[in-house]
Coordinates of C-alpha atoms and ligand atoms in Angstrom, one line a residue:
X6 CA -36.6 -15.8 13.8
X7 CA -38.3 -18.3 16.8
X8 CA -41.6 -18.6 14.0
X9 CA -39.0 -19.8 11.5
X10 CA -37.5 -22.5 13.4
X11 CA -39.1 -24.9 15.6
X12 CA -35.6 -26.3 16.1
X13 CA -33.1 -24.3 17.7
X14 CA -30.0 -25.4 18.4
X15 CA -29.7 -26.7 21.8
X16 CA -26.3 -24.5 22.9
X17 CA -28.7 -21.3 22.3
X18 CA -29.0 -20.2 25.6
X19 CA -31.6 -17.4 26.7
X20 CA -30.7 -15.7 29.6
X21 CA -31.4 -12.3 30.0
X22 CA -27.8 -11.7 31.5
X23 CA -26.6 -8.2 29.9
X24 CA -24.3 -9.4 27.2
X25 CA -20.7 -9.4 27.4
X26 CA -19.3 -6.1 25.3
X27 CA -16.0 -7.9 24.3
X28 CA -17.7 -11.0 22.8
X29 CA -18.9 -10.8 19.4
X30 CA -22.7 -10.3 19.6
X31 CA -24.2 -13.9 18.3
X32 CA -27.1 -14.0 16.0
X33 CA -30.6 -15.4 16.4
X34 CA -29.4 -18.5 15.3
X35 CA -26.6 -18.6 17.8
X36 CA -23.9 -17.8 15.2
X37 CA -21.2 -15.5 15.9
X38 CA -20.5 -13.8 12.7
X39 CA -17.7 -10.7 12.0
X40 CA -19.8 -8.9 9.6
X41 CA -18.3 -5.4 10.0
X42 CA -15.9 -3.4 12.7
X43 CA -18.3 -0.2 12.2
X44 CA -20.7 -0.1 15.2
X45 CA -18.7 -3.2 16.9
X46 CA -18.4 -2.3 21.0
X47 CA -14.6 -1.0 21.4
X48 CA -14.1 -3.5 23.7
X49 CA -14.8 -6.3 21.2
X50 CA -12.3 -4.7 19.2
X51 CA -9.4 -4.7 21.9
X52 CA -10.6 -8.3 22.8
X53 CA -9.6 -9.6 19.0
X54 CA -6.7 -7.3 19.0
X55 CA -5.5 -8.9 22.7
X56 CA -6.1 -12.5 21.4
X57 CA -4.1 -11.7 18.6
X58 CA -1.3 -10.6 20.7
X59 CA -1.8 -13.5 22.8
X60 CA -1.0 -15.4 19.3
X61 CA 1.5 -13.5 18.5
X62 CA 3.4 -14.3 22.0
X63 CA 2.6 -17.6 21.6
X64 CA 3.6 -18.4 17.9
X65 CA 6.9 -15.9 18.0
X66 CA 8.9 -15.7 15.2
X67 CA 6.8 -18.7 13.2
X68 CA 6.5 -17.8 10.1
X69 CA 4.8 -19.2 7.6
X70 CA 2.5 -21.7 8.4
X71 CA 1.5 -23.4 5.6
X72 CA 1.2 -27.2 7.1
X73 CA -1.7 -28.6 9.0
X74 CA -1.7 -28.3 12.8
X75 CA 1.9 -26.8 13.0
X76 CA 0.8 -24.2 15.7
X77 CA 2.3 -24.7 19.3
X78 CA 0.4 -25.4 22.4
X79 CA -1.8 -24.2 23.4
X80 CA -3.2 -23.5 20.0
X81 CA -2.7 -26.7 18.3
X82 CA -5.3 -28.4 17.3
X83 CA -7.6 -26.1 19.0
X84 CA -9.8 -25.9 15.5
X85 CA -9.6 -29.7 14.9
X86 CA -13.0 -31.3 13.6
X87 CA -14.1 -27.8 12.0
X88 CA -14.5 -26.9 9.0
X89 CA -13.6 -23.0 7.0
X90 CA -15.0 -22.6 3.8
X91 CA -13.4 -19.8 1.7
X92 CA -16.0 -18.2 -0.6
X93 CA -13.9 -15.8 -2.5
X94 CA -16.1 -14.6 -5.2
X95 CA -13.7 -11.8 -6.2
X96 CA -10.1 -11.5 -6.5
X97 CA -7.8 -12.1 -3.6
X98 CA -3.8 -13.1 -3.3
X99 CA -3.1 -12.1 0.5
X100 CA -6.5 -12.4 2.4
X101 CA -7.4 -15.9 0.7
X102 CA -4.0 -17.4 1.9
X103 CA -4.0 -15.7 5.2
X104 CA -7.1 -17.0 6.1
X105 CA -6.4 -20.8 4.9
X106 CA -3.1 -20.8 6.3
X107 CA -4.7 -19.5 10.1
X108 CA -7.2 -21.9 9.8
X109 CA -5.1 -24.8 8.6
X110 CA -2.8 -23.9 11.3
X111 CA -5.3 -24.4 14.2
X112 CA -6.2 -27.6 12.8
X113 CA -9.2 -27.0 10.3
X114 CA -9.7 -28.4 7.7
X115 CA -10.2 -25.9 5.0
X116 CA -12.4 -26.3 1.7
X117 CA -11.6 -23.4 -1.1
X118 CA -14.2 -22.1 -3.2
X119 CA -14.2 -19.4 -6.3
X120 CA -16.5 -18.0 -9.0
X121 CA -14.7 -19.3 -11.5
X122 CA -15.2 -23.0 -11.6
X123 CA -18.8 -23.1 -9.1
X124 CA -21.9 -23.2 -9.9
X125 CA -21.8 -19.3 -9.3
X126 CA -21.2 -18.9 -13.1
X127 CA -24.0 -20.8 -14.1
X128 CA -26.4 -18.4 -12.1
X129 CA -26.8 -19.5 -8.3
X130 CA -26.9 -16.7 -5.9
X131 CA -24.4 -16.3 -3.4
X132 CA -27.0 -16.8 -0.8
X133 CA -27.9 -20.1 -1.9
X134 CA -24.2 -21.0 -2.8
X135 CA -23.5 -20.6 1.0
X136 CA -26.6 -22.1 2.3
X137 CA -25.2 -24.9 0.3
X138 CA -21.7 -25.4 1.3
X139 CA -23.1 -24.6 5.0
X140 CA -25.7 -27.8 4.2
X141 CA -22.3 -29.8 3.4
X142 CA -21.8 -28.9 7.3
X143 CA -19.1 -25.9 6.9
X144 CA -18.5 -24.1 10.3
X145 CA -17.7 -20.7 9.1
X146 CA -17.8 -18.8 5.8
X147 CA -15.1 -16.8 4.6
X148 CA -16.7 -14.7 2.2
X149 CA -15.6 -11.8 -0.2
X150 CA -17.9 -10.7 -2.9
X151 CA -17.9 -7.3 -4.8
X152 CA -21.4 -6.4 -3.9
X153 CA -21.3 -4.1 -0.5
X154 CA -23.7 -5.9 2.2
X155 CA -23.1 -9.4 0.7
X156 CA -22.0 -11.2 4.2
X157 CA -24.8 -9.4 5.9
X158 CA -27.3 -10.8 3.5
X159 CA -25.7 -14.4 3.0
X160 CA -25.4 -14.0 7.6
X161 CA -29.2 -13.6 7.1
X162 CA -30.3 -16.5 4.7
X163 CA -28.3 -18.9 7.1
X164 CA -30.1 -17.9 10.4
X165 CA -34.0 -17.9 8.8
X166 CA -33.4 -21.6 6.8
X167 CA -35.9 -23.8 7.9
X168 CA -34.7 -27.2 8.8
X169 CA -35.6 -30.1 6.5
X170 CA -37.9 -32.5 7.7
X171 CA -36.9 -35.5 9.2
X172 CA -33.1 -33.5 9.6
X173 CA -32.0 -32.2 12.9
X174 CA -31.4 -28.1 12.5
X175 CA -28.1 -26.7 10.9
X176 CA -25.4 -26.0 12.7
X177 CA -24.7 -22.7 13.5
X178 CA -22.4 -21.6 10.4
X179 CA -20.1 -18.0 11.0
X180 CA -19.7 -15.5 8.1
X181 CA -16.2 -14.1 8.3
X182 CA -16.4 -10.7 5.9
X183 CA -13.5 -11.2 3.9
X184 CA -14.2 -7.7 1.9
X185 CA -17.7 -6.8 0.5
X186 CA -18.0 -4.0 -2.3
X187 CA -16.8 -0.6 -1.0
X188 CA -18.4 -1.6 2.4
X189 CA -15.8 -3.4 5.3
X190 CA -12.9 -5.7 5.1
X191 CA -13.1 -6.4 9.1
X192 CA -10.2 -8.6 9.4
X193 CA -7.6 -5.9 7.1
X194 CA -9.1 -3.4 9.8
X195 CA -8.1 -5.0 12.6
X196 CA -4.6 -6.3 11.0
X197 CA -3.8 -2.6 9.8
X198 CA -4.6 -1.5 13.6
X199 CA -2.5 -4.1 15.5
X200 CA 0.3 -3.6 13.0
X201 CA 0.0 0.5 14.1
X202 CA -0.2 -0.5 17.7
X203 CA 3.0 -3.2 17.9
X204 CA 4.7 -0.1 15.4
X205 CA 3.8 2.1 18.8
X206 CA 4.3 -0.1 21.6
X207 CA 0.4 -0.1 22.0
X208 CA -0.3 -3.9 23.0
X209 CA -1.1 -3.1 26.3
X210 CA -4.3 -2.0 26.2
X211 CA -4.6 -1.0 22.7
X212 CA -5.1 2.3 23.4
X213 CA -4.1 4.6 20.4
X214 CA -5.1 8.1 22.1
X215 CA -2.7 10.6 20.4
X216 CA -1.8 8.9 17.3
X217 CA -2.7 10.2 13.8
X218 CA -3.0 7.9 11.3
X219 CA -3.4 9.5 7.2
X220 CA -5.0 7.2 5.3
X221 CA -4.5 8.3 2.1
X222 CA -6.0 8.0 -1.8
X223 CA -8.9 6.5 -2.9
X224 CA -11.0 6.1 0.4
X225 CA -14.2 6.4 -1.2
X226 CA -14.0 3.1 -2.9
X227 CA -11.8 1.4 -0.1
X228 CA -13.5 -1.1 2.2
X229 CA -10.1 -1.2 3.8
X230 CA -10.0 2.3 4.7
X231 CA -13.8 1.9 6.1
X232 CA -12.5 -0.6 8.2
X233 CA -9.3 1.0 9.5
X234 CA -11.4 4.1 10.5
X235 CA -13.7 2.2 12.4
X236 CA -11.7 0.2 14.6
X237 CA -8.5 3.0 14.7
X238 CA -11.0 5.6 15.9
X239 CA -12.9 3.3 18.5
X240 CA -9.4 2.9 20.0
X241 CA -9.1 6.5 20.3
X242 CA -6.8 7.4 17.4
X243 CA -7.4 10.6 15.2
X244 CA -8.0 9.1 10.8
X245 CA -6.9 11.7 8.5
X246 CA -8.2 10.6 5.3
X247 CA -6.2 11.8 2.4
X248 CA -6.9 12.6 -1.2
X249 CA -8.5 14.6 -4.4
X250 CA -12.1 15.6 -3.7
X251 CA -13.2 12.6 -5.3
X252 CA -11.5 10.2 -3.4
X253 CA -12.2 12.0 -0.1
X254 CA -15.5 13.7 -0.1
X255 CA -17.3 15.4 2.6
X256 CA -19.6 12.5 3.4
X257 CA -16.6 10.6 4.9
X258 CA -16.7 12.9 7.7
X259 CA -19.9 11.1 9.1
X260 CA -17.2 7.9 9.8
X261 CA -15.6 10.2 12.2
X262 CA -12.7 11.1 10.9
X263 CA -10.7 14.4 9.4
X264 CA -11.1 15.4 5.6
X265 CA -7.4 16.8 3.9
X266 CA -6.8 17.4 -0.1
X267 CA -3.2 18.0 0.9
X268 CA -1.0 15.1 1.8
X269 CA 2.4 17.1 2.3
X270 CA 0.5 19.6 5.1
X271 CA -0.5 16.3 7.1
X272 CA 2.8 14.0 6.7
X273 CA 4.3 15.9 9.3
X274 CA 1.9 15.5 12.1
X275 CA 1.4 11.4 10.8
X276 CA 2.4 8.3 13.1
X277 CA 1.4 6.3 10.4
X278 CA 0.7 7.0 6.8
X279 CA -1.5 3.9 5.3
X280 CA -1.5 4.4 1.3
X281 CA -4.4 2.9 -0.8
X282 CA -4.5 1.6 -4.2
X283 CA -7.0 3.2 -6.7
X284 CA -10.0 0.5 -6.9
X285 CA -9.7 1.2 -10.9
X286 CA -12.4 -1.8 -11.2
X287 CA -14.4 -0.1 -9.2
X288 CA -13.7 3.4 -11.4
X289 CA -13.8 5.1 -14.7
X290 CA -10.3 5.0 -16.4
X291 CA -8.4 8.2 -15.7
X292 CA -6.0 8.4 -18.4
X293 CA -3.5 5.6 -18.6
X294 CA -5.3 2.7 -16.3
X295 CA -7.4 0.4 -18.9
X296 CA -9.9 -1.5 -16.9
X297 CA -12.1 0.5 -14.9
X298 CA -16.0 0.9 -13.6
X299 CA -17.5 3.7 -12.0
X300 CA -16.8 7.4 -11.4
X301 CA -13.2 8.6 -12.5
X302 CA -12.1 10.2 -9.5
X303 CA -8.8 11.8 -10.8
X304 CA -8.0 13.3 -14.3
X305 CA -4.8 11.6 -14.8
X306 CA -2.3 8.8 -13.0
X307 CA 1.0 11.3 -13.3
X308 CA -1.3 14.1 -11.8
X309 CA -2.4 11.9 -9.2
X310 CA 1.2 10.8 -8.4
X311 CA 2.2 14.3 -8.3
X312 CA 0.0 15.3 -5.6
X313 CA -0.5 11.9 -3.6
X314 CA 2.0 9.2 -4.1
X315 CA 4.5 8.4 -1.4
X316 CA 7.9 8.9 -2.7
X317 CA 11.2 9.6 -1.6
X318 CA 11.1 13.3 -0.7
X319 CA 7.6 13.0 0.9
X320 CA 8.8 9.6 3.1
X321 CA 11.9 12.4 4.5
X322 CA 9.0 14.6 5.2
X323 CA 7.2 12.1 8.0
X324 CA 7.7 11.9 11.8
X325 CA 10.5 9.9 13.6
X326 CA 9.4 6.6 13.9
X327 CA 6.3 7.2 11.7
X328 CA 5.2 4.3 9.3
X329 CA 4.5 3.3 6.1
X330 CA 1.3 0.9 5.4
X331 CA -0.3 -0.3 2.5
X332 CA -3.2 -3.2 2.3
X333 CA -1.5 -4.4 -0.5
X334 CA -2.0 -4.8 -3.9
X335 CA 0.9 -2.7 -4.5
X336 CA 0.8 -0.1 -7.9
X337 CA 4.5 0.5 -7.7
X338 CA 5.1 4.3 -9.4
X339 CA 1.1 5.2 -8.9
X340 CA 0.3 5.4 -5.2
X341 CA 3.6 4.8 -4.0
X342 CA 7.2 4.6 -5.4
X343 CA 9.6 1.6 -4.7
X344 CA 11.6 3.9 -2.9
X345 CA 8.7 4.5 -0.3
X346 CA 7.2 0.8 -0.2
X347 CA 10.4 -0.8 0.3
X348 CA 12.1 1.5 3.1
X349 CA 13.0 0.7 6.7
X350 CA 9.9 2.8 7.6
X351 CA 7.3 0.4 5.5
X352 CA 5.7 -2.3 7.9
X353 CA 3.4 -3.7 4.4
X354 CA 5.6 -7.4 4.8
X355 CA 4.6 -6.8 8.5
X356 CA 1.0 -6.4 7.6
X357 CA 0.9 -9.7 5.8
X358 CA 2.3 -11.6 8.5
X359 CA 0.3 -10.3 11.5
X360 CA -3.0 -11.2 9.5
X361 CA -2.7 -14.6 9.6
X362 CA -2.3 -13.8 13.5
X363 CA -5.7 -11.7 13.6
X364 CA -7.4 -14.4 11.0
X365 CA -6.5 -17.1 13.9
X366 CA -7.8 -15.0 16.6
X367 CA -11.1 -14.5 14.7
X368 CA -11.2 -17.9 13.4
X369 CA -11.3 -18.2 17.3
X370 CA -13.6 -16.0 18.2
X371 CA -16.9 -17.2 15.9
X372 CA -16.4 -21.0 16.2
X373 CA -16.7 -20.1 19.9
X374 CA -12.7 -21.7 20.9
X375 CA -11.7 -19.0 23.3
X376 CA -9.9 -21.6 26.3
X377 CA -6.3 -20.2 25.4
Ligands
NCD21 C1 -7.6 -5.0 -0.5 C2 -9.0 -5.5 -0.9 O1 -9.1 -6.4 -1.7 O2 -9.9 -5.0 -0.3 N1 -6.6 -5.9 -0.4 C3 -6.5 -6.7 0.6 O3 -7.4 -7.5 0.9 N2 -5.3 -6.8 1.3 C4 -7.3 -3.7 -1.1 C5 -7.3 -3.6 -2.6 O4 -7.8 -4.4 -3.4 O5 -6.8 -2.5 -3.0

């Protein structure tokens, strides 16, 4: 990276001081990026999760957020002059918002951007469609894209541009993974873990040592549950993943986590049961779903309920105080039945709310804002 650019910015510091495990590791470029949770330091983790806590104690009960600088002290304004860009090249209702409302909340300004509409339909890459809203002088990139690696490669292109002559050298830009492919959706990760620690009475600490979480359904194509195992087993909880054989196959073990092909044997022994939608775009139609890509991983939608949806009898099934996640979007009567999604046990609205808390505290955490 040094060959490439003659002009570093000045706030790169080189110290040979062992870096500090909880901080996000910057880049050559002096960028603090959240890329993945997989191979993060545990105590990173914990530090996102604590800040988000911190938030959460801070902002109490308010809920939503949806006008500028409406966070109280100490966080308001604390993101005032910056600049979020949301590059959403795929799909998104809950994680677009959350992140726009966080950032608006803090105080930056937020700029929206989406496939349909950009210049990504008449054939840019994504690389260059971020190096140019980063040239427009964007502090961080939100980015979701259905190719897996696609904020690691778009992370890359932004630390090895040259700078033009005659113009000082970009700012440092963050790349906030906002779900890539089948690979990581960081932020749902983390959201889905504090939601299972405040469910617990975790905070303190974060540490989630006897807790068994079943994530269960299509984990194979879920960037969600790749997340979840990451940063749920770092904090020392056992991941029972949950599903047909093609859904759950034996390479999942490698993320350390347990392997089951029958939900109702592990409900019992579940703190937390996390359900997943099937990624049908990312599929072969099984019988009865119309738009799919990819493998079919289960012969039909009524067998597949049969064996794995949540429903009434199975919810009766789960531990005392167990709970009932789900990233969201919800297939009513596939995954999970009304009767399941909308019971006292479900924490999904929960979810929704506590990532705009963890979007804040990362928002935080690679724009470099950590006095609060
Ligand atoms: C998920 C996603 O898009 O990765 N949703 C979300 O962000 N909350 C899961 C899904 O699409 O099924």
């Amino acid at each position: 990276m040094s060959s490439l650019s003659p002009h570093r910015p000045e706030h790169v510091h080189h110290t040979h001081a062992a870096p500090d495990p909880a901080r996000l590791p910057p880049d050559s470029a002096g960028a603090t990026h959240l890329l993945q949770l997989g191979g993060l330091h545990p105590a990173a983790i914990r530090a996102l999760l604590a800040r988000t806590h911190r938030i959460h104690t801070l902002m109490g009960m308010a809920m939503p957020l949806s006008a500028p600088g409406q966070a109280p002290a100490p966080l308001r304004g604390l993101l005032k002059g910056r600049v979020v860009a949301n590059l959403f090249f795929e799909d998104s209702t809950r994680t677009r918002v959350s992140f726009s409302v966080a950032a608006r909340a803090l105080g930056a300004k937020v700029v929206d951007l989406t496939s349909v509409g950009s210049s990504v339909s008449k054939g840019e890459s994504v690389a260059d469609t971020a190096a140019n809203v980063a040239a427009m002088g964007a502090d961080a990139l939100v980015v979701r894209h259905r190719a897996s690696g696609a904020c690691h490669l778009i992370a890359r292109t932004l630390a090895e541009l040259r700078p033009a002559p005659g113009l000082p050298a970009p700012r440092p830009c963050a790349v906030i993974n906002a779900g890539d492919g089948r690979h990581e959706h960081p932020t749902q990760g983390l959201l889905d873990t504090y939601t299972l620690a405040h469910a617990h009475g975790r905070l303190d600490g974060f540490d989630l040592s006897g807790l068994t979480v079943a994530i269960v359904g299509d984990v194979a194509a879920s960037r969600v549950a790749r997340s979840d195992i990451a940063a749920m087993t770092a904090l020392g909880a056992q991941v029972v993943c949950v599903g047909p054989p093609g859904m759950v196959p034996a390479s999942l073990r490698a993320l350390g986590c347990a392997l089951s092909h029958d939900l109702d044997s592990v409900l019992p022994s579940a703190d937390a049961v996390n359900v997943l939608r099937i990624q049908f775009e990312r599929r072969e139609p099984p019988a009865g779903a119309p738009h799919a890509h990819g493998p079919a991983a289960v012969v039909s939608l009524r067998e597949y309920a049969r064996l794995y949806a949540l429903d009434a009898d199975r919810l009766g099934a789960m531990k005392p105080g167990a709970i009932v996640m789900h990233p969201g979007p919800i297939n009513r009567g596939v995954e999970i039945t009304p009767e399941a999604a909308d019971s006292p046990r479900s924490v999904v609205l929960r979810q929704v709310a506590h990532g705009v808390l963890v979007r804040m505290a990362v928002a935080c955490a690679c724009l470099g804002v950590d006095d609060f």
